[in-house]
Short mmCIF file of C-alpha atoms and ligand atoms in Angstrom, two decimals:
data_model
loop_
_atom_site.label_atom_id
_atom_site.label_comp_id
_atom_site.label_asym_id
_atom_site.label_seq_id
_atom_site.Cartn_x
_atom_site.Cartn_y
_atom_site.Cartn_z
CA MET C 1 164.16 -40.74 224.36
CA ASN C 2 162.58 -42.50 221.40
CA HIS C 3 159.81 -44.85 222.47
CA PHE C 4 159.68 -46.62 219.11
CA GLN C 5 162.76 -48.86 219.17
CA TYR C 6 163.91 -52.12 217.64
CA SER C 7 164.87 -55.00 219.85
CA ASN C 8 165.99 -58.23 218.19
CA GLN C 9 164.75 -56.84 214.88
CA ASP C 10 161.22 -56.26 216.19
CA LEU C 11 159.83 -52.75 216.45
CA TYR C 12 158.54 -51.97 219.93
CA CYS C 13 156.41 -49.19 221.31
CA GLU C 14 157.71 -48.73 224.86
CA GLY C 15 157.68 -52.31 226.21
CA VAL C 16 155.19 -53.76 223.75
CA LYS C 17 155.99 -55.56 220.54
CA ILE C 18 153.98 -53.90 217.80
CA GLU C 19 153.36 -57.18 216.04
CA ASP C 20 151.54 -58.44 219.13
CA ILE C 21 149.20 -55.47 219.09
CA ALA C 22 148.46 -56.01 215.40
CA GLU C 23 147.56 -59.61 216.08
CA GLU C 24 144.89 -58.59 218.56
CA VAL C 25 143.68 -55.31 217.12
CA SER C 26 144.15 -56.09 213.41
CA THR C 27 145.37 -53.37 211.04
CA PRO C 28 145.56 -50.48 210.32
CA PHE C 29 145.81 -48.68 213.65
CA TYR C 30 147.33 -45.57 215.16
CA LEU C 31 149.72 -46.12 218.02
CA TYR C 32 150.85 -43.65 220.67
CA PRO C 33 153.40 -44.22 223.44
CA HIS C 34 152.25 -42.67 226.70
CA ALA C 35 155.82 -41.83 227.72
CA THR C 36 156.43 -39.79 224.55
CA LEU C 37 153.17 -37.90 224.90
CA LYS C 38 154.00 -37.00 228.47
CA GLN C 39 157.58 -36.13 227.65
CA HIS C 40 156.63 -33.90 224.73
CA PHE C 41 153.97 -32.06 226.69
CA ASN C 42 156.25 -31.49 229.64
CA SER C 43 159.29 -30.44 227.68
CA PHE C 44 157.20 -27.75 225.98
CA ASN C 45 155.57 -26.72 229.24
CA ASN C 46 158.81 -26.70 231.24
CA ALA C 47 160.57 -24.64 228.60
CA PHE C 48 158.48 -21.68 229.74
CA GLU C 49 159.25 -22.06 233.41
CA GLY C 50 159.75 -18.72 235.08
CA ILE C 51 157.13 -16.98 233.00
CA ARG C 52 153.36 -17.12 233.57
CA HIS C 53 151.96 -19.35 230.89
CA LEU C 54 149.32 -21.87 229.88
CA ILE C 55 149.64 -24.63 227.29
CA CYS C 56 146.39 -25.00 225.36
CA PHE C 57 147.00 -28.13 223.30
CA SER C 58 145.66 -27.64 219.80
CA MET C 59 143.23 -30.53 219.79
CA LYS C 60 142.55 -30.42 216.07
CA SER C 61 145.89 -32.21 215.76
CA ASN C 62 144.57 -35.13 217.78
CA SER C 63 141.30 -35.05 219.64
CA ASN C 64 141.16 -38.49 221.20
CA MET C 65 139.74 -38.13 224.69
CA ALA C 66 142.40 -40.28 226.33
CA ILE C 67 145.07 -37.99 224.95
CA LEU C 68 143.20 -34.88 226.06
CA ARG C 69 142.79 -36.39 229.51
CA LEU C 70 146.50 -37.07 229.74
CA PHE C 71 147.45 -33.47 228.90
CA ALA C 72 144.74 -32.11 231.21
CA ARG C 73 146.29 -34.18 234.01
CA GLU C 74 149.64 -32.56 233.24
CA GLY C 75 148.04 -29.14 233.72
CA GLY C 76 147.20 -28.32 230.11
CA GLY C 77 144.15 -26.76 228.55
CA VAL C 78 143.06 -26.87 224.91
CA ASP C 79 142.61 -24.67 221.90
CA ILE C 80 139.26 -25.44 220.28
CA VAL C 81 137.79 -24.47 216.92
CA SER C 82 134.26 -25.89 217.13
CA GLY C 83 131.45 -26.88 219.44
CA GLY C 84 132.35 -30.50 218.79
CA GLU C 85 135.85 -29.93 220.08
CA LEU C 86 134.45 -28.19 223.16
CA TYR C 87 132.19 -31.17 223.81
CA ARG C 88 135.10 -33.60 223.54
CA ALA C 89 137.35 -31.48 225.73
CA LEU C 90 134.76 -31.22 228.49
CA LYS C 91 134.02 -34.92 228.31
CA ALA C 92 137.71 -35.62 228.62
CA GLY C 93 137.85 -33.50 231.77
CA VAL C 94 139.61 -30.38 230.51
CA ASN C 95 139.11 -27.38 232.81
CA PRO C 96 136.87 -24.85 230.98
CA GLU C 97 138.99 -22.03 232.38
CA LYS C 98 141.85 -23.39 230.30
CA ILE C 99 140.03 -23.38 226.98
CA VAL C 100 140.55 -20.83 224.21
CA TYR C 101 138.32 -20.77 221.15
CA SER C 102 139.80 -19.78 217.77
CA GLY C 103 138.38 -19.97 214.25
CA VAL C 104 137.14 -17.65 211.50
CA GLY C 105 133.69 -19.17 211.30
CA LYS C 106 132.26 -19.63 214.77
CA ARG C 107 128.57 -20.50 214.73
CA VAL C 108 126.24 -18.71 217.15
CA GLU C 109 125.14 -22.01 218.72
CA ASP C 110 128.76 -22.92 219.38
CA MET C 111 129.59 -19.50 220.78
CA GLU C 112 126.64 -19.78 223.16
CA TYR C 113 127.75 -23.23 224.24
CA ALA C 114 131.22 -21.86 224.98
CA ILE C 115 129.85 -18.81 226.82
CA LYS C 116 127.70 -21.04 229.01
CA THR C 117 130.68 -23.27 229.68
CA GLY C 118 132.70 -20.28 230.86
CA ILE C 119 135.79 -20.73 228.71
CA LEU C 120 138.89 -18.60 229.24
CA MET C 121 138.82 -16.60 226.02
CA PHE C 122 137.41 -16.23 222.51
CA ASN C 123 139.96 -15.38 219.84
CA VAL C 124 137.80 -13.19 217.63
CA GLU C 125 138.60 -12.95 213.94
CA SER C 126 136.25 -10.28 212.56
CA ARG C 127 134.16 -7.28 213.51
CA GLN C 128 130.93 -9.13 212.75
CA GLU C 129 132.00 -11.84 215.14
CA LEU C 130 132.60 -9.24 217.88
CA TYR C 131 129.03 -8.01 217.56
CA LEU C 132 127.56 -11.47 217.35
CA LEU C 133 129.50 -12.66 220.38
CA ASN C 134 128.43 -9.60 222.34
CA ASP C 135 124.78 -10.24 221.42
CA SER C 136 125.05 -13.88 222.44
CA ALA C 137 126.66 -13.00 225.76
CA LYS C 138 123.96 -10.40 226.39
CA ARG C 139 121.20 -12.95 225.74
CA LEU C 140 122.82 -15.26 228.27
CA ASN C 141 123.50 -12.47 230.71
CA LYS C 142 127.22 -13.19 230.73
CA ILE C 143 130.47 -11.47 229.94
CA ALA C 144 132.73 -13.10 227.34
CA ASN C 145 136.50 -12.61 227.52
CA ILE C 146 138.03 -11.88 224.17
CA ALA C 147 141.29 -11.49 222.35
CA ILE C 148 141.43 -10.27 218.80
CA ARG C 149 143.33 -12.61 216.57
CA VAL C 150 145.64 -10.32 214.70
CA ASN C 151 147.26 -11.03 211.42
CA PRO C 152 150.82 -9.72 211.68
CA ASP C 153 151.63 -10.14 207.97
CA VAL C 154 154.67 -12.31 208.66
CA ASP C 155 155.78 -15.02 206.27
CA ALA C 156 155.86 -18.30 208.15
CA GLN C 157 157.97 -19.88 205.40
CA THR C 158 155.91 -23.04 205.35
CA HIS C 159 153.53 -24.89 203.01
CA PRO C 160 150.97 -22.40 201.63
CA TYR C 161 148.03 -24.52 202.85
CA ILE C 162 149.23 -24.24 206.44
CA SER C 163 150.51 -20.68 206.38
CA THR C 164 148.05 -18.37 208.12
CA GLY C 165 149.78 -15.12 209.06
CA LEU C 166 150.01 -13.36 205.73
CA LYS C 167 147.73 -10.51 204.66
CA GLU C 168 146.31 -12.67 201.91
CA ASN C 169 145.19 -15.37 204.39
CA LYS C 170 141.63 -15.51 205.68
CA PHE C 171 142.70 -15.49 209.32
CA GLY C 172 142.54 -12.74 211.90
CA ILE C 173 142.37 -8.99 211.54
CA ASP C 174 145.19 -6.92 210.10
CA ILE C 175 147.36 -5.92 213.05
CA ASN C 176 147.30 -2.25 212.11
CA GLU C 177 143.55 -2.18 211.76
CA SER C 178 143.01 -4.16 214.96
CA ILE C 179 143.21 -1.05 217.16
CA GLU C 180 139.87 0.10 215.73
CA GLU C 181 138.35 -3.28 216.51
CA TYR C 182 139.75 -3.22 220.03
CA LYS C 183 138.12 0.17 220.57
CA ILE C 184 134.79 -1.25 219.43
CA ALA C 185 135.21 -4.32 221.62
CA ALA C 186 136.02 -2.19 224.64
CA ARG C 187 132.71 -0.39 224.21
CA LEU C 188 130.60 -3.52 223.91
CA GLU C 189 129.04 -4.21 227.28
CA ASN C 190 129.11 -7.96 227.33
CA LEU C 191 132.69 -8.33 226.17
CA ASN C 192 135.78 -8.05 228.29
CA VAL C 193 138.96 -7.37 226.34
CA SER C 194 141.63 -9.56 227.85
CA GLY C 195 144.11 -10.62 225.20
CA VAL C 196 145.85 -10.45 221.89
CA SER C 197 146.16 -13.65 219.89
CA CYS C 198 147.81 -14.82 216.71
CA HIS C 199 148.80 -17.98 214.89
CA ILE C 200 150.97 -17.54 211.84
CA GLY C 201 151.15 -21.04 210.45
CA SER C 202 152.16 -24.59 211.09
CA GLN C 203 155.33 -26.67 210.71
CA LEU C 204 157.62 -23.65 211.10
CA THR C 205 161.25 -24.61 211.16
CA ASN C 206 162.75 -21.15 211.80
CA LEU C 207 162.51 -18.96 214.84
CA SER C 208 162.55 -15.63 213.05
CA PRO C 209 158.86 -15.51 212.02
CA PHE C 210 157.86 -16.16 215.65
CA VAL C 211 160.18 -13.45 216.93
CA ASP C 212 159.10 -10.95 214.26
CA THR C 213 155.48 -11.60 215.17
CA LEU C 214 156.12 -11.11 218.85
CA LYS C 215 157.86 -7.80 218.15
CA LYS C 216 154.84 -6.55 216.24
CA ILE C 217 152.46 -7.75 218.95
CA LYS C 218 154.47 -6.08 221.68
CA GLY C 219 154.06 -2.82 219.79
CA LEU C 220 150.32 -3.39 219.61
CA VAL C 221 150.02 -4.15 223.34
CA LYS C 222 151.82 -0.90 224.08
CA ARG C 223 149.57 1.13 221.78
CA LEU C 224 146.52 -0.46 223.38
CA GLY C 225 147.86 0.36 226.84
CA ASP C 226 148.19 3.98 225.77
CA ILE C 227 144.43 4.11 225.16
CA ASP C 228 143.63 2.29 228.41
CA ILE C 229 142.97 -1.07 226.89
CA ASN C 230 144.96 -3.34 229.13
CA ILE C 231 145.99 -6.73 227.91
CA LYS C 232 146.44 -9.68 230.24
CA TYR C 233 146.96 -12.62 227.88
CA LEU C 234 149.23 -13.01 224.89
CA ASP C 235 148.18 -16.05 222.89
CA LEU C 236 151.00 -16.83 220.49
CA GLY C 237 149.28 -19.78 218.82
CA GLY C 238 151.04 -22.95 217.75
CA GLY C 239 153.17 -23.72 214.75
CA LEU C 240 156.48 -25.09 215.95
CA GLY C 241 157.64 -27.68 213.43
CA ILE C 242 159.03 -31.19 213.81
CA THR C 243 161.40 -33.48 211.96
CA TYR C 244 159.56 -35.64 209.45
CA ASP C 245 162.56 -36.17 207.19
CA SER C 246 165.62 -33.97 207.49
CA GLU C 247 164.12 -30.73 208.81
CA THR C 248 165.95 -29.18 211.75
CA PRO C 249 163.35 -27.18 213.66
CA PRO C 250 164.26 -25.38 216.88
CA MET C 251 163.71 -27.36 220.06
CA PRO C 252 160.99 -26.10 222.44
CA GLY C 253 163.74 -24.79 224.73
CA GLU C 254 165.25 -22.64 221.97
CA TYR C 255 161.82 -21.42 220.94
CA ALA C 256 161.03 -20.48 224.54
CA ASP C 257 164.38 -18.74 225.03
CA ALA C 258 163.96 -16.65 221.89
CA LEU C 259 160.52 -15.50 223.04
CA LYS C 260 161.59 -14.91 226.63
CA LYS C 261 164.47 -12.78 225.41
CA GLU C 262 162.07 -10.63 223.43
CA LEU C 263 159.66 -10.28 226.36
CA ASN C 264 162.09 -9.60 229.21
CA LYS C 265 160.19 -9.56 232.46
CA THR C 266 156.56 -9.41 231.56
CA GLU C 267 153.36 -9.22 233.54
CA LEU C 268 151.50 -10.85 230.67
CA THR C 269 150.39 -14.46 230.79
CA LEU C 270 151.47 -16.31 227.69
CA ILE C 271 149.22 -18.85 226.04
CA PHE C 272 150.53 -21.38 223.53
CA GLU C 273 148.53 -23.62 221.24
CA PRO C 274 150.99 -26.32 220.19
CA GLY C 275 149.66 -29.30 218.30
CA ARG C 276 152.16 -30.92 215.99
CA VAL C 277 155.24 -30.44 218.16
CA ILE C 278 153.61 -32.49 220.90
CA MET C 279 151.71 -35.05 218.85
CA GLY C 280 153.52 -35.44 215.54
CA ASN C 281 156.32 -37.74 216.56
CA ALA C 282 154.26 -39.31 219.32
CA GLY C 283 152.23 -41.43 216.95
CA ILE C 284 152.59 -43.88 214.08
CA LEU C 285 150.21 -45.60 211.73
CA VAL C 286 150.71 -49.34 211.53
CA THR C 287 149.55 -50.97 208.33
CA LYS C 288 149.82 -54.34 206.62
CA VAL C 289 151.25 -54.99 203.18
CA LEU C 290 148.54 -56.55 201.04
CA TYR C 291 150.26 -56.91 197.68
CA THR C 292 153.37 -55.88 195.84
CA LYS C 293 153.39 -55.32 192.12
CA THR C 294 155.45 -53.88 189.35
CA ALA C 295 154.22 -51.88 186.40
CA GLY C 296 156.99 -51.27 183.90
CA GLU C 297 159.76 -49.61 185.88
CA LYS C 298 157.54 -48.82 188.82
CA ASN C 299 157.17 -50.76 192.05
CA PHE C 300 154.04 -50.53 194.09
CA VAL C 301 153.53 -51.66 197.66
CA ILE C 302 149.82 -51.85 198.35
CA VAL C 303 148.96 -51.58 202.01
CA ASP C 304 145.71 -51.69 203.98
CA ALA C 305 145.90 -48.05 205.13
CA ALA C 306 144.92 -45.32 202.70
CA MET C 307 144.47 -41.61 202.19
CA ASN C 308 141.27 -41.69 204.22
CA ASP C 309 143.33 -42.86 207.23
CA LEU C 310 146.26 -40.49 206.72
CA MET C 311 145.50 -37.65 204.38
CA ARG C 312 148.69 -35.63 204.72
CA PRO C 313 150.72 -37.18 201.87
CA SER C 314 147.85 -36.80 199.39
CA LEU C 315 146.85 -33.35 200.54
CA TYR C 316 150.21 -31.68 201.13
CA ASN C 317 152.59 -34.08 199.47
CA SER C 318 154.07 -34.43 202.92
CA PHE C 319 156.80 -36.86 203.83
CA HIS C 320 156.34 -39.64 206.37
CA ALA C 321 159.17 -42.08 206.96
CA ILE C 322 158.29 -45.72 206.38
CA GLN C 323 159.83 -48.35 208.62
CA PRO C 324 159.46 -52.11 208.73
CA VAL C 325 157.95 -53.56 211.90
CA LYS C 326 160.40 -56.44 211.52
CA GLU C 327 163.92 -55.54 210.45
CA GLY C 328 165.93 -57.81 208.21
CA GLU C 329 168.23 -58.09 205.20
CA ARG C 330 166.33 -56.99 202.14
CA GLU C 331 166.85 -55.82 198.66
CA ILE C 332 166.45 -52.03 198.47
CA ILE C 333 163.80 -50.94 195.99
CA THR C 334 162.22 -47.64 195.01
CA ALA C 335 158.48 -47.88 195.38
CA ASP C 336 155.23 -46.03 195.84
CA ILE C 337 153.45 -47.07 199.02
CA VAL C 338 149.78 -46.86 198.12
CA GLY C 339 146.39 -47.64 199.64
CA PRO C 340 143.35 -49.47 198.29
CA ILE C 341 141.35 -46.33 197.47
CA CYS C 342 140.24 -45.78 193.92
CA GLU C 343 142.24 -42.61 193.28
CA SER C 344 145.73 -42.09 191.98
CA GLY C 345 146.22 -39.52 194.73
CA ASP C 346 145.95 -42.29 197.29
CA PHE C 347 149.52 -42.75 198.44
CA LEU C 348 151.41 -42.73 201.71
CA ALA C 349 154.85 -42.36 200.11
CA LYS C 350 156.11 -41.79 196.57
CA ASN C 351 159.35 -42.94 194.95
CA ARG C 352 160.60 -44.11 198.30
CA GLN C 353 163.67 -46.24 198.82
CA ILE C 354 162.69 -49.05 201.13
CA GLY C 355 163.68 -52.57 201.94
CA SER C 356 161.46 -54.67 199.69
CA PRO C 357 158.49 -55.82 201.81
CA VAL C 358 156.50 -59.01 201.40
CA PRO C 359 152.72 -59.41 201.51
CA GLY C 360 151.43 -59.94 205.03
CA GLU C 361 154.16 -58.03 206.79
CA LEU C 362 153.63 -54.89 208.82
CA ILE C 363 155.06 -51.49 208.16
CA ALA C 364 155.00 -48.33 210.26
CA VAL C 365 154.23 -44.90 208.85
CA MET C 366 156.13 -42.60 211.16
CA SER C 367 155.37 -39.11 212.54
CA ALA C 368 151.64 -39.62 212.10
CA GLY C 369 150.41 -38.58 215.55
CA ALA C 370 149.36 -35.07 214.52
CA TYR C 371 146.69 -34.49 211.87
CA GLY C 372 146.56 -38.22 211.27
CA PHE C 373 143.50 -39.76 212.84
CA SER C 374 141.88 -36.36 213.36
CA MET C 375 141.77 -35.74 209.60
CA SER C 376 140.67 -39.23 208.71
CA SER C 377 137.38 -40.00 206.98
CA THR C 378 135.38 -42.99 205.90
CA TYR C 379 135.84 -42.39 202.17
CA ASN C 380 135.29 -45.57 200.14
CA SER C 381 133.21 -46.73 203.11
CA ARG C 382 136.31 -47.67 205.01
CA PRO C 383 135.61 -47.74 208.75
CA ARG C 384 137.94 -45.46 210.68
CA VAL C 385 140.83 -47.30 212.26
CA ALA C 386 141.54 -48.12 215.89
CA GLU C 387 143.74 -45.99 218.13
CA VAL C 388 145.96 -47.59 220.73
CA MET C 389 148.01 -46.14 223.59
CA VAL C 390 150.91 -48.02 225.10
CA LYS C 391 152.07 -47.51 228.65
CA GLU C 392 155.12 -49.51 229.60
CA GLU C 393 154.30 -53.20 229.03
CA GLN C 394 150.58 -52.71 228.40
CA TYR C 395 148.51 -51.42 225.58
CA TYR C 396 145.07 -49.85 225.72
CA ILE C 397 142.56 -49.39 222.93
CA ILE C 398 141.62 -45.72 223.16
CA ARG C 399 139.32 -45.88 220.17
CA GLU C 400 137.69 -48.96 218.80
CA ARG C 401 137.91 -49.66 215.12
CA GLU C 402 134.61 -48.59 213.56
CA SER C 403 132.26 -51.31 212.41
CA TYR C 404 130.26 -51.52 209.20
CA GLU C 405 127.23 -50.68 211.32
CA ASP C 406 128.92 -47.49 212.48
CA LEU C 407 129.39 -46.58 208.84
CA VAL C 408 125.66 -46.35 208.18
CA SER C 409 124.55 -45.11 211.59
CA GLY C 410 122.33 -42.08 211.18
CA GLU C 411 121.45 -42.81 207.58
CA LYS C 412 117.77 -43.13 206.76
CA ILE C 413 115.78 -44.38 203.80
CA PRO C 414 112.84 -42.00 203.25
CA ASP C 415 109.28 -43.39 203.35
CA PHE C 416 108.77 -43.04 199.63
CA LEU C 417 111.60 -45.48 198.98
CA GLU C 418 110.41 -48.11 201.40
N1 LLP M 501 146.26 -22.62 216.78
C1 LLP M 501 145.53 -22.37 215.68
C2 LLP M 501 144.60 -21.24 215.69
C3 LLP M 501 145.65 -23.20 214.56
O1 LLP M 501 144.92 -22.93 213.49
C4 LLP M 501 146.54 -24.30 214.58
C5 LLP M 501 146.68 -25.17 213.43
C6 LLP M 501 147.28 -24.52 215.76
C7 LLP M 501 147.12 -23.66 216.83
C8 LLP M 501 148.24 -25.67 215.91
O2 LLP M 501 149.31 -25.60 215.03
P1 LLP M 501 150.54 -26.61 215.17
O3 LLP M 501 151.21 -26.36 216.49
O4 LLP M 501 150.01 -27.98 215.10
O5 LLP M 501 151.40 -26.28 214.02
N2 LLP M 501 146.50 -30.29 208.72
C9 LLP M 501 147.77 -29.62 208.58
C10 LLP M 501 148.02 -28.63 209.67
C11 LLP M 501 146.95 -27.59 209.80
C12 LLP M 501 147.17 -26.64 210.94
C13 LLP M 501 145.96 -25.85 211.21
N3 LLP M 501 146.06 -24.99 212.34
C14 LLP M 501 148.86 -30.68 208.50
O6 LLP M 501 148.56 -31.86 208.55
O7 LLP M 501 150.03 -30.35 208.34
#
């Protein structure tokens, strides 16, 4: 069920007219329907019914505390990559025993914070990290559960910036060399080897790379078993893609079936770290048209959101559908939808056929729930935008728009300049 729907030409989010929200909250803002969030989380979670599993939402895709709280209430945990994410997750009420910690560059302070918190598992990405984690755990008189993040050398067939499972990528440890690392880990007194983890990339639209990876990992688990290293958790990462334009990714059910088929009856507990597949189409960015102009053959629609608010088009040349918040008969034009930032790379859409908009009207940038707000910045001293959640007929501000004061908070003029 799509919770962004037109009724009498007005775009609604669940039971709330988006125009009404804009009037109160001003623009730009991110908007998330509660029903979609819940539906997406549960359809992924339910797809794995019958097999022991845990969904650790990849909170880098969207780390708003209200959203984390919602998934925690549905039984989810989170995948974190920093101390800051751990802090947010705990504040949002996520159970520490449902937190896994990935990342190639974990800082000692952050590892210690996570050890003290008693998280489920560290996904370790290098030998140096194994030793450092063991030392930290020893200092704190604790045992840290670990998985080694293996790099299976599988082509995820996605954008190179978000492909992570190839030999040439910085992530994980080569799957064939990982046995050595497991042996070292098993000897370190303050580590407990409990899993194997991987994440091969993001926005995957084919099942085969996932299945190929699982095959390789199954082989590894068996080889580890043969040397008495017994694995309890298989963390298969995230990566399932969504439809932004005309992609046809597998549905969570198909993804789950393909993996289940490969696993048969397993004693292992599966961990998943989905981000985009849950959040991507559960959020939009609402922005106002400021100006329209023509330069030679080219049409520009200048809106009040920019690359600092939604970086994906500038960074990956990624496609986000653009929809009017009020439908109507319009002339169709080809235009670049651009923001106010002083860079030519500041665009939300390029050469896009849209119904010609007029200044003052609202447009929606679709599929912006994942890696939208979470990648935003204050470049050009633009305060970060508000985030709003709708539930049925009500809307709730889940993050206030930043103020100009927020922009300078923490900055200091040194004495010698006073
Ligand atoms: N687990 C790990 C270890 C990851 O690095 C990631 C994403 C995920 C899970 C979640 O992947 P997902 O299910 O969302 O595909 N900023 C880029 C995406 C970067 C993904 C980074 N890692 C974008 O906007 O497309």
